[in-house]
């Protein structure tokens, strides 16, 4: 019985165990297309998802990742209201047409207007009286308001330029330019405000052509929820989240599976569930109606699950096993954890993933919420696992179990990662490496890479040979950091 456990033992592979074989190709890196799927109904131009960790993804990261073609998943290690505010902030950061327009009345005090502007982070309002548009007030009007002015009707622009609700963006652009205005209220036949187009949103949309946007022109964003927190899931959907990521260390659990079935009945947006690492787990989760799978148990740089619990599957093997099962139902797979270089992304996609979830590679960027620090003269940012003592002790995250009222078994550590600059440069380098790898393989699309990629197993000597060797690196390139955790 016990001997049998080892006679047919399976061998598992991770990123450093293999390389992809180069092939005869006519594909140039600049020609490849890297658009892919995150879930059944969410497409991305860049196959990157930012991890729902409290040192990785809040509003600033989610906005940046979406603008550059991926999608961010806001962590849940906070109250429902705090998470909801972040979701709303991301959704309001861009919009082709703003539908939930904040308005003020002519009798509103200027003091109150300034407070609303600060609280809501807006720079102007249509002014309505009895639901009808009578003026517009911007921050510029406030700046030039005299000291004696106390109410909106004293400083607002009364000759308002407006447009019908069915106007297209090109027509709106022309009106904004011709009249040298920044905001264009949209009105119905009764002169009631039904929308707002801003010059800033039009310019931003053109600046980020690859952004992941919904049908309203708003950036798309995901929200992490606990497997049993249906109320949080409903709140996130109500606040505008485009994707829910059911966030648990072990999703192949009877209680989780039963809860997913209930959640599926209550939620209409896409649900990604994880984490898992086997084909059987994939089949069971797919049967609950989920729209995507998150793969990875223990591969992350700050995760200690494999050491503390003795559990896990080397990441490339986990990806391929799950993808094999998911492919039958056309369910996308997100490879979560273990990725240190752009070449690892190429390998993950070739193994069957549709996208990758990044933690440590994004934690060091300017947009992450981690704390900045200087260590030995070099800039770092804090980074911790959601199974670390610090994360668990907040009392909100239940991703990892608690044993007893006040006792914890940590499955993660807290540390720091080198500062990497702005997230757009990190994504540029990672996607440049991905495109290069696809060129070597002869894959013009991510689907081609999944189908054509062939692996070769390497030895420890082969790994050593793969990295720079027999040289002292004097200048560190942006896509290969000398510092290793």
Tab-separated table of C-alpha atoms in Angstrom:
chain	number	residue	atom	x	y	z
A	1	UNK	CA	0.000	0.000	0.000
A	2	UNK	CA	2.570	2.554	1.094
A	3	UNK	CA	5.217	1.415	-1.370
A	4	UNK	CA	2.687	1.886	-4.168
A	5	UNK	CA	2.594	5.594	-3.412
A	6	UNK	CA	6.105	5.872	-4.756
A	7	UNK	CA	6.247	3.260	-7.502
A	8	UNK	CA	3.960	5.328	-9.764
A	9	UNK	CA	4.782	8.740	-8.348
A	10	UNK	CA	4.208	11.650	-10.712
A	11	UNK	CA	6.991	14.060	-11.610
A	12	UNK	CA	6.187	17.755	-11.414
A	13	UNK	CA	7.825	20.614	-13.317
A	14	UNK	CA	8.119	24.317	-12.680
A	15	UNK	CA	9.588	27.237	-14.619
A	16	UNK	CA	13.272	26.564	-13.952
A	17	UNK	CA	12.944	22.895	-14.945
A	18	UNK	CA	12.244	23.483	-18.628
A	19	UNK	CA	12.841	25.668	-21.663
A	20	UNK	CA	10.780	26.097	-24.820
A	21	UNK	CA	12.218	24.741	-28.056
A	22	UNK	CA	12.929	27.295	-30.796
A	23	UNK	CA	11.237	26.481	-34.100
A	24	UNK	CA	11.438	27.441	-37.747
A	25	UNK	CA	9.374	30.598	-38.012
A	26	UNK	CA	8.308	33.475	-40.217
A	27	UNK	CA	6.782	35.317	-37.242
A	28	UNK	CA	8.509	38.485	-36.064
A	29	UNK	CA	7.998	39.652	-32.446
A	30	UNK	CA	6.516	42.955	-33.641
A	31	UNK	CA	3.820	41.031	-35.540
A	32	UNK	CA	2.463	38.916	-32.684
A	33	UNK	CA	-0.875	39.526	-31.016
A	34	UNK	CA	-1.011	38.989	-27.275
A	35	UNK	CA	-4.712	39.526	-26.614
A	36	UNK	CA	-6.268	36.755	-24.547
A	37	UNK	CA	-8.968	35.909	-22.026
A	38	UNK	CA	-9.126	36.239	-18.257
A	39	UNK	CA	-12.537	34.643	-17.926
A	40	UNK	CA	-15.348	33.447	-20.158
A	41	UNK	CA	-16.539	36.966	-21.058
A	42	UNK	CA	-13.578	39.205	-20.281
A	43	UNK	CA	-10.968	39.754	-22.965
A	44	UNK	CA	-7.689	41.596	-22.438
A	45	UNK	CA	-5.088	42.957	-24.838
A	46	UNK	CA	-2.325	42.151	-22.352
A	47	UNK	CA	-2.580	38.785	-20.505
A	48	UNK	CA	-1.765	40.207	-17.078
A	49	UNK	CA	-3.904	40.226	-13.929
A	50	UNK	CA	-2.690	41.998	-10.801
A	51	UNK	CA	-2.970	39.881	-7.678
A	52	UNK	CA	-5.581	40.652	-4.982
A	53	UNK	CA	-2.983	41.266	-2.268
A	54	UNK	CA	-2.964	44.218	0.125
A	55	UNK	CA	0.532	45.241	-0.988
A	56	UNK	CA	-0.287	44.920	-4.695
A	57	UNK	CA	-3.745	45.989	-5.848
A	58	UNK	CA	-5.829	48.945	-4.783
A	59	UNK	CA	-7.231	51.764	-6.946
A	60	UNK	CA	-3.986	53.132	-8.398
A	61	UNK	CA	-2.739	49.702	-9.491
A	62	UNK	CA	-6.129	48.623	-10.864
A	63	UNK	CA	-6.373	51.802	-12.956
A	64	UNK	CA	-2.818	51.461	-14.289
A	65	UNK	CA	-3.124	47.763	-15.170
A	66	UNK	CA	-6.451	48.297	-16.973
A	67	UNK	CA	-5.087	51.272	-18.918
A	68	UNK	CA	-2.219	49.181	-20.234
A	69	UNK	CA	-4.434	46.319	-21.329
A	70	UNK	CA	-4.733	43.941	-18.354
A	71	UNK	CA	-7.076	43.912	-15.374
A	72	UNK	CA	-6.541	44.465	-11.656
A	73	UNK	CA	-8.253	42.556	-8.853
A	74	UNK	CA	-8.802	44.646	-5.723
A	75	UNK	CA	-7.898	42.751	-2.552
A	76	UNK	CA	-10.481	42.035	0.153
A	77	UNK	CA	-8.398	42.573	3.258
A	78	UNK	CA	-10.622	45.537	4.151
A	79	UNK	CA	-14.263	46.266	4.897
A	80	UNK	CA	-16.917	45.898	2.224
A	81	UNK	CA	-17.408	49.678	2.147
A	82	UNK	CA	-13.690	50.342	1.704
A	83	UNK	CA	-13.460	47.852	-1.139
A	84	UNK	CA	-16.604	49.271	-2.727
A	85	UNK	CA	-15.123	52.783	-2.677
A	86	UNK	CA	-12.046	51.523	-4.540
A	87	UNK	CA	-14.195	49.791	-7.168
A	88	UNK	CA	-16.190	52.993	-7.681
A	89	UNK	CA	-12.976	55.048	-7.914
A	90	UNK	CA	-11.639	52.789	-10.661
A	91	UNK	CA	-14.925	52.846	-12.584
A	92	UNK	CA	-15.208	56.638	-12.307
A	93	UNK	CA	-11.593	57.224	-13.378
A	94	UNK	CA	-12.615	57.017	-17.050
A	95	UNK	CA	-15.875	56.962	-18.957
A	96	UNK	CA	-16.942	57.692	-22.509
A	97	UNK	CA	-20.178	59.079	-21.122
A	98	UNK	CA	-20.680	59.667	-17.408
A	99	UNK	CA	-24.190	58.552	-16.579
A	100	UNK	CA	-24.384	59.031	-12.805
A	101	UNK	CA	-23.807	62.759	-13.081
A	102	UNK	CA	-23.246	64.742	-9.906
A	103	UNK	CA	-25.288	67.936	-10.053
A	104	UNK	CA	-25.782	70.947	-7.795
A	105	UNK	CA	-28.479	73.598	-7.447
A	106	UNK	CA	-28.084	77.364	-7.963
A	107	UNK	CA	-28.626	77.858	-4.221
A	108	UNK	CA	-25.765	75.580	-3.152
A	109	UNK	CA	-23.085	77.440	-1.192
A	110	UNK	CA	-19.613	77.689	-2.689
A	111	UNK	CA	-18.170	76.276	0.522
A	112	UNK	CA	-20.277	73.152	0.089
A	113	UNK	CA	-19.266	72.892	-3.579
A	114	UNK	CA	-15.568	72.968	-2.648
A	115	UNK	CA	-16.143	70.229	-0.071
A	116	UNK	CA	-17.978	68.050	-2.611
A	117	UNK	CA	-15.222	68.547	-5.179
A	118	UNK	CA	-12.619	67.432	-2.671
A	119	UNK	CA	-14.635	64.463	-1.395
A	120	UNK	CA	-15.713	63.199	-4.840
A	121	UNK	CA	-12.526	64.189	-6.696
A	122	UNK	CA	-14.410	66.054	-9.435
A	123	UNK	CA	-13.693	69.395	-11.072
A	124	UNK	CA	-17.122	70.641	-12.048
A	125	UNK	CA	-20.879	70.199	-11.962
A	126	UNK	CA	-23.902	70.861	-14.150
A	127	UNK	CA	-26.268	73.176	-12.272
A	128	UNK	CA	-29.931	72.131	-12.271
A	129	UNK	CA	-33.107	73.759	-11.075
A	130	UNK	CA	-36.226	71.648	-10.963
A	131	UNK	CA	-34.313	68.917	-12.836
A	132	UNK	CA	-33.572	71.263	-15.758
A	133	UNK	CA	-30.086	72.384	-16.765
A	134	UNK	CA	-29.565	76.071	-15.971
A	135	UNK	CA	-25.791	76.410	-15.748
A	136	UNK	CA	-22.407	74.793	-15.213
A	137	UNK	CA	-19.764	75.397	-12.572
A	138	UNK	CA	-16.106	74.341	-12.818
A	139	UNK	CA	-13.096	74.600	-10.556
A	140	UNK	CA	-11.850	77.415	-12.773
A	141	UNK	CA	-15.010	79.422	-12.039
A	142	UNK	CA	-14.407	78.973	-8.321
A	143	UNK	CA	-10.826	80.149	-8.597
A	144	UNK	CA	-11.930	83.427	-10.164
A	145	UNK	CA	-14.931	83.927	-7.892
A	146	UNK	CA	-14.861	87.139	-5.891
A	147	UNK	CA	-14.649	87.079	-2.113
A	148	UNK	CA	-18.187	88.422	-1.878
A	149	UNK	CA	-19.625	85.496	-3.882
A	150	UNK	CA	-21.304	82.918	-1.676
A	151	UNK	CA	-23.625	80.847	-3.868
A	152	UNK	CA	-23.453	78.928	-7.142
A	153	UNK	CA	-25.839	81.202	-9.043
A	154	UNK	CA	-23.434	84.100	-8.552
A	155	UNK	CA	-20.483	82.495	-10.388
A	156	UNK	CA	-21.875	79.736	-12.615
A	157	UNK	CA	-21.796	79.931	-16.411
A	158	UNK	CA	-25.420	80.446	-17.428
A	159	UNK	CA	-25.028	80.199	-21.208
A	160	UNK	CA	-24.457	76.444	-21.156
A	161	UNK	CA	-23.329	74.495	-24.210
A	162	UNK	CA	-25.104	71.123	-24.171
A	163	UNK	CA	-25.800	68.282	-26.588
A	164	UNK	CA	-28.452	65.600	-27.162
A	165	UNK	CA	-27.982	62.198	-25.571
A	166	UNK	CA	-27.439	60.393	-28.891
A	167	UNK	CA	-24.313	62.357	-29.829
A	168	UNK	CA	-21.224	60.352	-30.812
A	169	UNK	CA	-17.712	60.936	-29.476
A	170	UNK	CA	-16.379	62.616	-32.625
A	171	UNK	CA	-19.258	65.111	-32.606
A	172	UNK	CA	-18.707	65.758	-28.896
A	173	UNK	CA	-15.001	66.349	-29.495
A	174	UNK	CA	-15.819	68.944	-32.161
A	175	UNK	CA	-18.241	70.814	-29.857
A	176	UNK	CA	-15.748	70.801	-26.980
A	177	UNK	CA	-12.997	72.131	-29.236
A	178	UNK	CA	-15.099	74.711	-31.039
A	179	UNK	CA	-16.427	76.209	-27.808
A	180	UNK	CA	-13.161	75.798	-25.851
A	181	UNK	CA	-14.955	74.026	-23.011
A	182	UNK	CA	-13.977	71.046	-20.852
A	183	UNK	CA	-17.381	69.553	-20.020
A	184	UNK	CA	-20.358	68.836	-22.247
A	185	UNK	CA	-23.671	68.039	-20.492
A	186	UNK	CA	-26.020	65.721	-22.382
A	187	UNK	CA	-29.719	66.521	-22.080
A	188	UNK	CA	-33.017	64.956	-23.092
A	189	UNK	CA	-35.877	66.765	-24.830
A	190	UNK	CA	-36.975	68.216	-21.487
A	191	UNK	CA	-33.497	69.737	-20.923
A	192	UNK	CA	-32.835	67.290	-18.091
A	193	UNK	CA	-29.221	66.153	-17.578
A	194	UNK	CA	-28.797	62.514	-18.613
A	195	UNK	CA	-25.040	62.369	-19.115
A	196	UNK	CA	-21.730	64.203	-19.273
A	197	UNK	CA	-18.769	64.017	-21.648
A	198	UNK	CA	-15.447	65.545	-20.602
A	199	UNK	CA	-12.453	66.552	-22.691
A	200	UNK	CA	-10.214	64.816	-20.169
A	201	UNK	CA	-11.914	61.445	-20.731
A	202	UNK	CA	-11.640	61.752	-24.508
A	203	UNK	CA	-7.927	62.578	-24.308
A	204	UNK	CA	-7.307	59.749	-21.820
A	205	UNK	CA	-9.139	57.265	-24.026
A	206	UNK	CA	-6.910	58.145	-26.967
A	207	UNK	CA	-3.778	58.029	-24.809
A	208	UNK	CA	-4.510	54.421	-23.753
A	209	UNK	CA	-5.929	52.682	-26.858
A	210	UNK	CA	-5.281	49.176	-25.477
A	211	UNK	CA	-7.104	49.775	-22.182
A	212	UNK	CA	-9.493	47.133	-20.878
A	213	UNK	CA	-12.841	48.947	-20.960
A	214	UNK	CA	-16.475	47.939	-20.625
A	215	UNK	CA	-19.292	48.862	-23.005
A	216	UNK	CA	-19.657	52.263	-21.284
A	217	UNK	CA	-16.011	53.137	-21.818
A	218	UNK	CA	-15.130	52.621	-18.157
A	219	UNK	CA	-12.047	50.709	-17.062
A	220	UNK	CA	-12.748	47.129	-16.083
A	221	UNK	CA	-11.831	45.927	-12.600
A	222	UNK	CA	-12.102	42.755	-10.569
A	223	UNK	CA	-12.879	42.319	-6.896
A	224	UNK	CA	-11.721	39.546	-4.579
A	225	UNK	CA	-14.354	37.979	-2.337
A	226	UNK	CA	-14.337	35.190	0.208
A	227	UNK	CA	-15.869	31.858	-0.818
A	228	UNK	CA	-18.711	32.257	1.675
A	229	UNK	CA	-19.175	36.028	1.496
A	230	UNK	CA	-22.109	36.264	-0.891
A	231	UNK	CA	-23.114	39.643	0.550
A	232	UNK	CA	-19.718	41.112	-0.357
A	233	UNK	CA	-20.005	39.572	-3.822
A	234	UNK	CA	-23.406	41.188	-4.332
A	235	UNK	CA	-22.089	44.535	-3.100
A	236	UNK	CA	-19.115	44.413	-5.478
A	237	UNK	CA	-21.372	43.630	-8.440
A	238	UNK	CA	-23.707	46.462	-7.454
A	239	UNK	CA	-20.772	48.911	-7.253
A	240	UNK	CA	-19.738	48.023	-10.805
A	241	UNK	CA	-17.093	45.296	-10.528
A	242	UNK	CA	-16.749	43.436	-13.824
A	243	UNK	CA	-15.245	40.272	-12.355
A	244	UNK	CA	-15.317	38.435	-9.046
A	245	UNK	CA	-12.333	36.383	-7.927
A	246	UNK	CA	-13.325	33.907	-5.247
A	247	UNK	CA	-10.201	34.013	-3.143
A	248	UNK	CA	-9.288	30.992	-1.050
A	249	UNK	CA	-6.112	28.978	-0.507
A	250	UNK	CA	-7.868	25.687	-1.325
A	251	UNK	CA	-10.907	25.919	-3.571
A	252	UNK	CA	-11.256	22.150	-3.986
A	253	UNK	CA	-13.253	21.948	-0.784
A	254	UNK	CA	-16.814	20.663	-0.420
A	255	UNK	CA	-17.976	23.728	1.497
A	256	UNK	CA	-16.416	26.047	-1.080
A	257	UNK	CA	-17.974	24.108	-3.962
A	258	UNK	CA	-21.433	24.284	-2.374
A	259	UNK	CA	-21.049	27.988	-1.702
A	260	UNK	CA	-19.938	28.621	-5.300
A	261	UNK	CA	-23.159	27.063	-6.556
A	262	UNK	CA	-25.156	29.456	-4.367
A	263	UNK	CA	-23.037	32.428	-5.422
A	264	UNK	CA	-23.493	31.570	-9.095
A	265	UNK	CA	-27.269	31.874	-8.672
A	266	UNK	CA	-26.945	35.341	-7.114
A	267	UNK	CA	-24.223	36.834	-9.330
A	268	UNK	CA	-24.480	37.627	-13.041
A	269	UNK	CA	-20.920	38.862	-13.730
A	270	UNK	CA	-18.035	36.473	-14.376
A	271	UNK	CA	-16.667	34.466	-11.447
A	272	UNK	CA	-13.092	33.175	-11.318
A	273	UNK	CA	-12.445	30.570	-8.617
A	274	UNK	CA	-9.240	29.307	-7.048
A	275	UNK	CA	-6.733	28.421	-6.022
A	276	UNK	CA	-6.396	24.901	-7.354
A	277	UNK	CA	-3.640	22.686	-8.793
A	278	UNK	CA	-5.216	19.515	-10.231
A	279	UNK	CA	-7.446	18.486	-13.119
A	280	UNK	CA	-10.002	16.949	-10.740
A	281	UNK	CA	-10.289	20.251	-8.932
A	282	UNK	CA	-10.793	22.007	-12.270
A	283	UNK	CA	-13.608	19.644	-13.255
A	284	UNK	CA	-15.380	20.078	-9.924
A	285	UNK	CA	-15.132	23.878	-9.968
A	286	UNK	CA	-16.294	24.079	-13.585
A	287	UNK	CA	-19.369	22.064	-12.596
A	288	UNK	CA	-20.408	24.894	-10.241
A	289	UNK	CA	-20.677	27.315	-13.163
A	290	UNK	CA	-17.542	29.421	-12.727
A	291	UNK	CA	-16.129	31.356	-15.683
A	292	UNK	CA	-12.406	31.046	-14.994
A	293	UNK	CA	-9.875	29.138	-12.903
A	294	UNK	CA	-6.957	30.423	-10.830
A	295	UNK	CA	-4.068	27.973	-10.601
A	296	UNK	CA	-1.279	27.840	-8.054
A	297	UNK	CA	-0.811	26.364	-4.597
A	298	UNK	CA	2.427	27.490	-3.026
A	299	UNK	CA	4.519	28.855	-5.940
A	300	UNK	CA	4.538	32.509	-4.855
A	301	UNK	CA	7.738	34.109	-3.546
A	302	UNK	CA	6.076	34.979	-0.222
A	303	UNK	CA	4.136	31.716	0.182
A	304	UNK	CA	5.232	28.975	2.586
A	305	UNK	CA	2.308	26.563	2.080
A	306	UNK	CA	4.488	23.864	0.521
A	307	UNK	CA	6.915	23.983	3.442
A	308	UNK	CA	4.428	24.448	6.293
A	309	UNK	CA	1.692	22.126	5.018
A	310	UNK	CA	3.717	19.914	2.670
A	311	UNK	CA	1.131	20.554	-0.032
A	312	UNK	CA	1.353	21.764	-3.630
A	313	UNK	CA	2.103	20.954	-7.243
A	314	UNK	CA	5.028	22.483	-9.168
A	315	UNK	CA	3.468	25.314	-11.111
A	316	UNK	CA	3.915	24.312	-14.756
A	317	UNK	CA	2.541	20.847	-14.064
A	318	UNK	CA	-0.393	22.380	-12.191
A	319	UNK	CA	-1.110	24.746	-15.084
A	320	UNK	CA	-1.016	22.000	-17.704
A	321	UNK	CA	-3.187	19.608	-15.674
A	322	UNK	CA	-5.846	22.248	-14.997
A	323	UNK	CA	-5.726	23.592	-18.562
A	324	UNK	CA	-6.255	20.096	-19.972
A	325	UNK	CA	-9.548	19.829	-18.075
A	326	UNK	CA	-10.572	23.456	-18.609
A	327	UNK	CA	-10.012	23.249	-22.368
A	328	UNK	CA	-12.926	20.823	-22.718
A	329	UNK	CA	-15.340	23.495	-21.473
A	330	UNK	CA	-13.479	26.482	-22.970
A	331	UNK	CA	-12.748	27.919	-19.514
A	332	UNK	CA	-9.723	30.272	-19.289
A	333	UNK	CA	-6.942	29.535	-16.809
A	334	UNK	CA	-5.025	32.167	-14.827
A	335	UNK	CA	-1.521	31.091	-13.762
A	336	UNK	CA	-1.007	32.574	-10.309
A	337	UNK	CA	2.451	32.615	-8.720
A	338	UNK	CA	6.068	31.732	-9.293
A	339	UNK	CA	6.698	34.105	-12.193
A	340	UNK	CA	9.986	36.021	-11.867
A	341	UNK	CA	10.905	36.820	-15.461
A	342	UNK	CA	9.145	37.446	-18.763
A	343	UNK	CA	10.302	34.031	-19.941
A	344	UNK	CA	8.199	32.451	-17.201
A	345	UNK	CA	5.121	34.119	-18.697
A	346	UNK	CA	5.932	32.538	-22.063
A	347	UNK	CA	6.249	29.143	-20.402
A	348	UNK	CA	3.006	29.561	-18.415
A	349	UNK	CA	1.007	30.385	-21.546
A	350	UNK	CA	2.639	27.566	-23.500
A	351	UNK	CA	1.655	25.194	-20.679
A	352	UNK	CA	-2.010	26.118	-21.140
A	353	UNK	CA	-2.696	29.324	-19.226
A	354	UNK	CA	-4.649	32.136	-20.867
A	355	UNK	CA	-3.202	34.837	-18.612
A	356	UNK	CA	-0.892	35.248	-15.639
A	357	UNK	CA	-1.490	36.787	-12.225
A	358	UNK	CA	1.425	38.818	-10.886
A	359	UNK	CA	2.281	39.752	-7.311
A	360	UNK	CA	5.954	40.371	-6.571
A	361	UNK	CA	6.721	41.764	-10.043
A	362	UNK	CA	4.114	44.485	-9.471
A	363	UNK	CA	4.569	45.002	-5.728
A	364	UNK	CA	7.718	47.047	-6.317
A	365	UNK	CA	6.061	49.521	-8.675
A	366	UNK	CA	5.076	53.067	-7.869
A	367	UNK	CA	1.367	52.229	-8.153
A	368	UNK	CA	1.348	49.487	-5.514
A	369	UNK	CA	0.061	50.388	-2.010
A	370	UNK	CA	3.159	48.980	-0.266
A	371	UNK	CA	5.334	51.108	1.971
A	372	UNK	CA	8.553	52.501	0.479
A	373	UNK	CA	11.831	51.959	2.348
A	374	UNK	CA	15.581	52.257	1.849
A	375	UNK	CA	17.764	49.210	2.568
A	376	UNK	CA	21.537	49.488	2.121
A	377	UNK	CA	21.085	52.526	-0.067
A	378	UNK	CA	18.573	50.866	-2.416
A	379	UNK	CA	14.862	51.635	-2.634
A	380	UNK	CA	12.372	48.862	-1.810
A	381	UNK	CA	8.635	48.464	-1.249
A	382	UNK	CA	6.966	46.228	1.302
A	383	UNK	CA	5.413	42.994	0.104
A	384	UNK	CA	3.649	40.327	2.132
A	385	UNK	CA	1.716	37.147	1.543
A	386	UNK	CA	-1.952	37.026	2.452
A	387	UNK	CA	-1.055	34.023	4.580
A	388	UNK	CA	1.478	36.015	6.594
A	389	UNK	CA	0.848	36.811	10.254
A	390	UNK	CA	0.472	40.501	9.483
A	391	UNK	CA	-2.232	39.901	6.868
A	392	UNK	CA	-4.115	37.324	8.935
A	393	UNK	CA	-4.119	39.459	12.081
A	394	UNK	CA	-6.192	42.149	10.423
A	395	UNK	CA	-9.119	39.873	11.194
A	396	UNK	CA	-10.719	40.402	7.776
A	397	UNK	CA	-9.001	37.982	5.429
A	398	UNK	CA	-10.078	34.341	5.764
A	399	UNK	CA	-8.060	33.100	2.806
A	400	UNK	CA	-6.029	31.008	5.237
A	401	UNK	CA	-7.521	29.350	8.266
A	402	UNK	CA	-7.190	30.399	11.880
A	403	UNK	CA	-6.714	27.783	14.547
A	404	UNK	CA	-8.367	28.888	17.747
A	405	UNK	CA	-9.533	32.382	18.610
A	406	UNK	CA	-6.144	34.073	18.655
A	407	UNK	CA	-3.721	31.527	17.231
A	408	UNK	CA	-2.552	31.449	13.638
A	409	UNK	CA	-0.597	29.081	11.438
A	410	UNK	CA	1.070	31.357	8.919
A	411	UNK	CA	1.514	30.188	5.328
A	412	UNK	CA	3.339	33.266	4.137
A	413	UNK	CA	6.042	35.778	4.996
A	414	UNK	CA	6.496	39.545	5.021
A	415	UNK	CA	9.382	41.204	3.229
A	416	UNK	CA	10.424	43.776	0.659
A	417	UNK	CA	10.998	43.803	-3.093
A	418	UNK	CA	13.210	46.170	-5.118
A	419	UNK	CA	11.531	49.325	-6.379
A	420	UNK	CA	10.779	48.921	-10.097
A	421	UNK	CA	9.452	52.327	-11.149
A	422	UNK	CA	6.114	52.843	-12.855
A	423	UNK	CA	4.005	49.871	-13.820
A	424	UNK	CA	3.894	50.775	-17.518
A	425	UNK	CA	7.645	50.149	-17.867
A	426	UNK	CA	7.339	46.791	-16.093
A	427	UNK	CA	4.511	45.729	-18.407
A	428	UNK	CA	6.451	46.934	-21.464
A	429	UNK	CA	9.452	44.779	-20.536
A	430	UNK	CA	7.354	41.728	-19.661
A	431	UNK	CA	5.311	41.905	-22.848
A	432	UNK	CA	8.447	42.531	-24.889
A	433	UNK	CA	9.853	39.269	-23.527
A	434	UNK	CA	6.573	37.486	-24.258
A	435	UNK	CA	6.534	38.722	-27.854
A	436	UNK	CA	10.153	37.687	-28.301
A	437	UNK	CA	9.420	34.192	-26.983
A	438	UNK	CA	6.420	33.859	-29.290
A	439	UNK	CA	8.632	34.841	-32.210
A	440	UNK	CA	11.122	32.089	-31.371
A	441	UNK	CA	8.323	29.513	-31.203
A	442	UNK	CA	6.593	30.757	-34.348
A	443	UNK	CA	3.392	31.679	-32.543
A	444	UNK	CA	1.476	34.670	-33.864
A	445	UNK	CA	-1.185	34.511	-31.134
A	446	UNK	CA	-1.421	33.284	-27.561
A	447	UNK	CA	-3.530	30.391	-28.799
A	448	UNK	CA	-0.754	29.496	-31.256
A	449	UNK	CA	1.726	29.519	-28.373
A	450	UNK	CA	-0.467	27.154	-26.368
A	451	UNK	CA	-0.678	24.782	-29.319
A	452	UNK	CA	2.864	25.010	-30.732
A	453	UNK	CA	5.011	25.394	-27.634
A	454	UNK	CA	7.236	22.366	-26.966
A	455	UNK	CA	9.275	21.938	-23.799
A	456	UNK	CA	12.677	20.450	-23.128
A	457	UNK	CA	13.673	19.392	-19.637
A	458	UNK	CA	16.942	20.890	-18.421
A	459	UNK	CA	19.417	19.971	-15.705
A	460	UNK	CA	20.766	22.192	-12.925
A	461	UNK	CA	23.739	22.843	-15.199
A	462	UNK	CA	21.361	23.893	-17.946
A	463	UNK	CA	19.692	26.341	-15.583
A	464	UNK	CA	23.051	27.751	-14.535
A	465	UNK	CA	23.976	28.145	-18.184
A	466	UNK	CA	20.706	29.968	-18.869
A	467	UNK	CA	21.528	32.846	-16.519
A	468	UNK	CA	24.388	35.316	-17.026
A	469	UNK	CA	27.556	33.602	-15.800
A	470	UNK	CA	31.318	34.048	-15.548
A	471	UNK	CA	30.903	37.815	-15.499
A	472	UNK	CA	30.417	40.614	-13.034
A	473	UNK	CA	27.317	42.547	-14.092
A	474	UNK	CA	28.084	46.259	-13.922
A	475	UNK	CA	24.814	47.627	-15.291
A	476	UNK	CA	21.511	46.045	-14.334
A	477	UNK	CA	18.999	45.793	-17.226
A	478	UNK	CA	15.335	46.653	-16.503
A	479	UNK	CA	14.105	43.119	-17.253
A	480	UNK	CA	16.703	41.175	-15.250
A	481	UNK	CA	17.284	42.247	-11.684
A	482	UNK	CA	20.475	41.098	-10.016
A	483	UNK	CA	18.746	41.055	-6.625
A	484	UNK	CA	17.050	37.740	-5.969
A	485	UNK	CA	14.884	36.870	-2.981
